[in-house]
Amino acid sequence: WRWPGEYPGKYVPPKHIGPKKFGKDNPRSKVVIEIDSFGNILKIWDSLMDLVREEGINSGTICNCIKKGRKHKGRIFKYKEE
């Protein structure tokens, strides 16, 4: 990477990456299932960040709950198995 004036010859700007994709549009996102303490499915989220944005919960908290099998406020969160 170089500043525009430092490039020997014609400056070529970086290519446009494109619009950002969120939720189910992002190919790397995983579906998250919210389960109550009795094993009933409360909601299926398209992605972890959709859950974080709507519920206002810290994403690190939910990741730890998913990875370590812990509960958060009486709810269990798991990734949907493909």
Coordinates of C-alpha atoms in Angstrom, one line a residue:
W1 CA 0.0 0.0 0.0
R2 CA 1.2 3.5 -0.8
W3 CA 0.0 7.0 -0.6
P4 CA -1.3 8.4 -3.9
G5 CA 1.7 10.7 -4.5
E6 CA 4.2 7.9 -3.8
Y7 CA 3.1 5.5 -6.5
P8 CA 5.6 5.4 -9.5
G9 CA 3.3 6.0 -12.4
K10 CA -0.5 6.1 -12.5
Y11 CA -2.3 5.7 -9.1
V12 CA -4.5 2.7 -9.1
P13 CA -7.1 2.8 -6.3
P14 CA -8.0 -0.5 -4.6
K15 CA -11.0 -2.5 -6.0
H16 CA -14.4 -2.0 -4.5
I17 CA -15.2 -4.9 -2.3
G18 CA -19.0 -4.5 -2.6
P19 CA -21.9 -4.1 -0.1
K20 CA -21.6 -5.7 3.3
K21 CA -23.8 -8.7 3.9
F22 CA -25.6 -9.3 7.2
G23 CA -27.5 -12.2 8.7
K24 CA -28.6 -15.0 6.3
D25 CA -27.1 -13.1 3.3
N26 CA -23.6 -13.6 4.7
P27 CA -22.2 -17.0 3.7
R28 CA -20.2 -17.3 6.9
S29 CA -23.1 -16.7 9.4
K30 CA -24.5 -19.6 11.4
V31 CA -28.0 -20.2 12.5
V32 CA -28.5 -19.9 16.3
I33 CA -31.3 -21.7 18.2
E34 CA -32.6 -20.2 21.4
I35 CA -34.0 -22.9 23.8
D36 CA -35.6 -22.5 27.2
S37 CA -34.7 -24.6 30.3
F38 CA -37.3 -27.2 29.4
G39 CA -35.9 -27.9 26.0
N40 CA -38.6 -26.0 24.0
I41 CA -37.3 -23.9 21.0
L42 CA -38.1 -20.3 21.6
K43 CA -36.7 -18.7 18.5
I44 CA -34.4 -19.5 15.6
W45 CA -32.1 -16.7 14.7
D46 CA -30.5 -16.3 11.2
S47 CA -27.2 -15.3 12.7
L48 CA -25.5 -14.5 16.0
M49 CA -25.3 -10.8 15.2
D50 CA -29.1 -10.6 14.5
L51 CA -29.6 -12.0 18.0
V52 CA -27.1 -9.5 19.5
R53 CA -28.6 -6.5 17.8
E54 CA -32.2 -7.4 18.6
E55 CA -31.8 -8.6 22.2
G56 CA -29.0 -6.2 23.2
I57 CA -26.8 -9.0 24.6
N58 CA -23.0 -9.0 24.4
S59 CA -21.8 -11.2 21.6
G60 CA -19.0 -12.6 23.7
T61 CA -21.5 -13.8 26.3
I62 CA -23.5 -15.7 23.7
C63 CA -20.4 -17.2 22.2
N64 CA -19.3 -18.5 25.5
C65 CA -22.8 -19.9 26.2
I66 CA -22.7 -21.7 22.8
K67 CA -19.2 -23.1 23.2
K68 CA -19.4 -24.1 26.9
G69 CA -23.0 -25.1 27.1
R70 CA -23.9 -22.5 29.7
K71 CA -27.3 -20.8 30.2
H72 CA -27.9 -17.0 29.9
K73 CA -30.9 -15.8 31.9
G74 CA -32.5 -19.3 31.8
R75 CA -32.0 -19.7 28.0
I76 CA -29.7 -22.0 26.1
F77 CA -28.1 -21.1 22.8
K78 CA -26.8 -23.5 20.2
Y79 CA -25.7 -23.4 16.6
K80 CA -28.0 -25.3 14.3
E81 CA -26.3 -28.5 13.1
E82 CA -26.0 -28.7 9.4

